[in-house]
C-alpha cells in the first residue's frame, strides 16, 4: 500500500466510519454518485437542495484570496495559547501559508488575524459571481450549511486553483478501485473536512472537496 493511499484512508475515516451502513456520496460533474470502497453502486442527478457543512473547506477560500491579492501576511506563531495549535505547530514554532492549508491550521486563516475587511471580501467575491454564503465573511464558518451544487460551481472558478492544487493532499487511487478510478481518474487534490453529525451532534461526519487531476471539482 502506497504512502499517499494511506493518507487517503486516514483522511476519509470520518466519512467512511459508517460505510457498512451508508455508501460514500460524491458530487461530480452534475451527478451524485454513491460509492462503496470499490465501485460506483448508484448515480443520479445532483439534487439542487443537497447541502453540506462547510467544515474546513472555508480555509480554501481564504487561501485563494491571499494568493490572488498577492498578500504578504506573517507566519502564524504557536505560543501554546490555543488548543487548536495542535493543527498548526508546536509551542515556539511557526507555520507558513501552504503548510497551514495542508495541516488545516484554522488559526492561520482567521480573517481577523489577516486583516481582511468584510466589504473588501464581498466586493472581491461578487466580481466572481460567488454565492451569497461566500460573500458574507462572518458566515465563513465550519457550521455554515451550503449547497453542494454551489460549492462545486465556485470551486470550478476559484482563484488560485492551480496553487491550491499544488499544495493540497495528493490522493492516489489504486487500480483495484476499478470503477471509481474510471470515474475520477487516478489522482485527486483535495481538502478534507469534518463536522458534527446532522442527526447526532455527538457523532462526526466528513469527507473532502477539491479537484481531479484535470481540474474538475469534486465533493464527498
Coordinates of C-alpha atoms in Angstrom, one line a residue:
X1 CA 0.0 0.0 0.0
X2 CA 1.5 3.3 -1.1
X3 CA 2.0 6.2 1.4
X4 CA -0.4 8.5 -0.5
X5 CA -3.1 5.8 -0.3
X6 CA -2.5 5.5 3.5
X7 CA -3.2 9.2 3.8
X8 CA -6.3 8.8 1.7
X9 CA -7.7 6.2 4.1
X10 CA -6.7 8.1 7.2
X11 CA -8.3 11.4 6.0
X12 CA -11.5 9.6 4.9
X13 CA -12.1 7.9 8.3
X14 CA -14.8 10.4 9.3
X15 CA -16.6 10.0 6.0
X16 CA -16.3 6.2 5.9
X17 CA -16.9 5.5 9.6
X18 CA -20.4 4.2 8.8
X19 CA -19.5 2.9 5.3
X20 CA -21.1 -0.5 6.1
X21 CA -24.5 1.2 6.6
X22 CA -24.3 4.1 4.2
X23 CA -22.2 4.5 1.0
X24 CA -20.0 7.4 0.4
X25 CA -21.8 10.2 -1.5
X26 CA -19.8 12.1 -4.1
X27 CA -20.8 15.1 -6.1
X28 CA -19.1 15.2 -9.5
X29 CA -19.9 16.6 -13.0
X30 CA -23.5 17.3 -12.1
X31 CA -24.2 13.9 -10.6
X32 CA -24.4 12.4 -7.2
X33 CA -22.6 9.1 -7.1
X34 CA -22.9 6.5 -4.3
X35 CA -19.7 4.6 -3.8
X36 CA -18.7 1.5 -2.0
X37 CA -15.0 1.2 -1.3
X38 CA -14.5 -0.5 -4.7
X39 CA -17.2 0.6 -7.1
X40 CA -20.0 3.0 -8.1
X41 CA -23.2 1.5 -6.8
X42 CA -25.7 4.2 -7.8
X43 CA -25.9 7.5 -9.6
X44 CA -28.5 10.3 -10.0
X45 CA -28.6 14.0 -11.0
X46 CA -27.1 16.1 -8.3
X47 CA -30.1 17.4 -6.2
X48 CA -30.3 21.1 -6.1
X49 CA -31.3 21.0 -2.4
X50 CA -28.4 18.8 -1.3
X51 CA -26.4 20.7 1.4
X52 CA -23.2 20.1 3.4
X53 CA -21.5 21.8 6.3
X54 CA -18.7 23.9 5.0
X55 CA -16.3 22.4 7.6
X56 CA -12.6 23.0 6.9
X57 CA -13.2 24.0 3.3
X58 CA -13.6 27.6 4.4
X59 CA -9.8 27.8 4.7
X60 CA -9.5 27.0 1.0
X61 CA -11.4 30.2 0.0
X62 CA -9.2 32.4 2.4
X63 CA -6.1 30.7 0.8
X64 CA -7.4 31.7 -2.6
X65 CA -8.0 35.3 -1.5
X66 CA -4.4 35.5 -0.1
X67 CA -2.8 34.2 -3.3
X68 CA -4.9 36.2 -5.7
X69 CA -4.5 39.5 -3.8
X70 CA -0.7 39.0 -3.5
X71 CA -0.9 39.2 0.3
X72 CA 2.3 39.1 2.4
X73 CA 0.8 38.0 5.7
X74 CA 3.0 37.0 8.6
X75 CA 3.5 33.4 9.6
X76 CA 1.4 32.1 12.4
X77 CA 3.5 31.7 15.6
X78 CA 2.5 29.0 18.1
X79 CA 2.7 30.2 21.7
X80 CA 0.7 27.5 23.4
X81 CA -2.3 29.8 23.9
X82 CA -4.9 27.7 22.0
X83 CA -5.7 24.1 21.9
X84 CA -6.2 24.4 18.1
X85 CA -2.5 25.0 17.7
X86 CA -2.2 21.2 17.6
X87 CA -3.2 21.6 13.9
X88 CA -0.5 24.2 13.3
X89 CA 2.8 23.8 15.1
X90 CA 4.4 23.1 18.4
X91 CA 4.9 25.8 21.0
X92 CA 7.7 28.1 19.9
X93 CA 7.3 27.1 16.2
X94 CA 5.6 28.8 13.3
X95 CA 3.8 27.8 10.2
X96 CA 3.5 29.4 6.7
X97 CA 0.6 29.6 4.3
X98 CA 0.9 26.4 2.2
X99 CA 1.7 24.2 5.1
X100 CA -1.2 25.8 7.1
X101 CA -3.6 24.7 4.3
X102 CA -2.2 21.2 4.2
X103 CA -2.4 20.8 8.0
X104 CA -5.8 22.6 8.2
X105 CA -4.5 25.2 10.6
X106 CA -7.6 27.4 11.1
X107 CA -5.8 29.8 13.3
X108 CA -3.6 30.8 10.4
X109 CA -6.6 31.7 8.1
X110 CA -8.7 33.6 10.6
X111 CA -9.8 36.7 8.8
X112 CA -9.3 38.9 11.8
X113 CA -5.7 37.9 12.1
X114 CA -5.2 38.6 8.4
X115 CA -6.9 41.9 8.5
X116 CA -9.5 41.0 5.8
X117 CA -12.3 43.6 5.7
X118 CA -15.8 42.3 5.1
X119 CA -16.6 44.9 2.5
X120 CA -13.4 44.1 0.5
X121 CA -14.2 40.4 0.8
X122 CA -17.7 40.9 -0.5
X123 CA -16.6 43.1 -3.4
X124 CA -13.9 40.6 -4.4
X125 CA -16.3 37.6 -4.5
X126 CA -19.2 39.5 -6.0
X127 CA -17.0 40.2 -9.0
X128 CA -16.6 36.4 -9.3
X129 CA -20.3 35.8 -9.1
X130 CA -19.9 33.8 -5.9
X131 CA -23.0 32.5 -4.0
X132 CA -24.3 34.5 -1.1
X133 CA -22.8 32.3 1.6
X134 CA -19.4 33.1 0.4
X135 CA -20.0 36.9 0.2
X136 CA -20.6 37.2 3.9
X137 CA -17.3 37.0 5.7
X138 CA -18.8 36.3 9.2
X139 CA -20.7 33.3 7.7
X140 CA -17.5 31.7 6.6
X141 CA -17.7 29.2 9.5
X142 CA -17.4 25.4 9.6
X143 CA -21.1 25.0 10.7
X144 CA -22.4 27.0 7.8
X145 CA -24.5 24.8 5.5
X146 CA -24.0 25.4 1.8
X147 CA -25.4 24.0 -1.4
X148 CA -23.2 21.2 -2.8
X149 CA -24.0 22.4 -6.3
X150 CA -23.0 26.0 -5.5
X151 CA -19.8 24.7 -3.8
X152 CA -18.8 22.7 -6.8
X153 CA -19.6 25.7 -9.1
X154 CA -17.4 28.1 -7.1
X155 CA -14.6 25.6 -6.9
X156 CA -14.6 25.4 -10.7
X157 CA -13.8 29.1 -11.0
X158 CA -11.9 29.6 -7.7
X159 CA -8.9 32.0 -8.0
X160 CA -5.5 30.5 -7.2
X161 CA -6.9 27.0 -8.1
X162 CA -3.6 26.0 -9.6
X163 CA -1.6 27.0 -6.5
X164 CA -4.1 25.2 -4.2
X165 CA -3.9 22.0 -6.2
X166 CA -0.2 22.0 -5.9
X167 CA -0.2 22.0 -2.1
X168 CA -3.3 20.1 -1.3
X169 CA -3.4 16.4 -0.3
X170 CA -2.4 14.2 -3.2
X171 CA -4.6 11.2 -3.3
X172 CA -3.7 8.3 -5.5
X173 CA -6.4 5.8 -6.3
X174 CA -5.2 2.2 -6.7
X175 CA -6.0 0.2 -9.8
X176 CA -8.1 -2.2 -7.6
X177 CA -10.6 0.7 -7.1
X178 CA -12.0 -0.3 -10.5
X179 CA -15.0 1.8 -11.5
X180 CA -14.0 4.6 -9.0
X181 CA -10.8 5.1 -10.9
X182 CA -12.7 5.1 -14.2
X183 CA -15.0 7.9 -12.9
X184 CA -12.5 10.1 -11.2
X185 CA -9.1 9.3 -12.8
X186 CA -6.1 8.1 -10.9
X187 CA -5.4 11.2 -8.7
X188 CA -7.3 13.8 -6.7
X189 CA -6.2 17.0 -5.0
X190 CA -8.5 17.6 -2.0
X191 CA -9.1 19.5 1.2
X192 CA -10.6 17.2 3.8
X193 CA -13.4 18.3 6.1
X194 CA -15.3 17.1 9.2
X195 CA -18.1 18.4 11.4
X196 CA -20.8 17.4 13.8
X197 CA -23.3 14.9 12.6
X198 CA -26.6 16.2 11.2
X199 CA -28.8 13.9 13.4
X200 CA -26.5 13.3 16.3
X201 CA -24.2 16.2 17.5
X202 CA -22.1 13.7 19.4
X203 CA -21.1 12.0 16.1
X204 CA -18.9 13.2 13.3
X205 CA -19.4 13.5 9.5
X206 CA -16.7 14.3 7.0
X207 CA -15.3 14.0 3.5
X208 CA -13.4 16.1 1.1
X209 CA -13.7 18.8 -1.5
X210 CA -11.2 19.7 -4.3
X211 CA -10.4 18.7 -7.8
X212 CA -9.5 15.8 -10.0
X213 CA -6.2 15.9 -11.9
X214 CA -7.8 17.8 -14.8
X215 CA -9.3 20.5 -12.5
X216 CA -12.9 19.1 -12.4
X217 CA -14.4 20.0 -8.9
X218 CA -15.4 17.1 -6.6
X219 CA -17.1 16.9 -3.2
X220 CA -17.7 13.9 -0.9

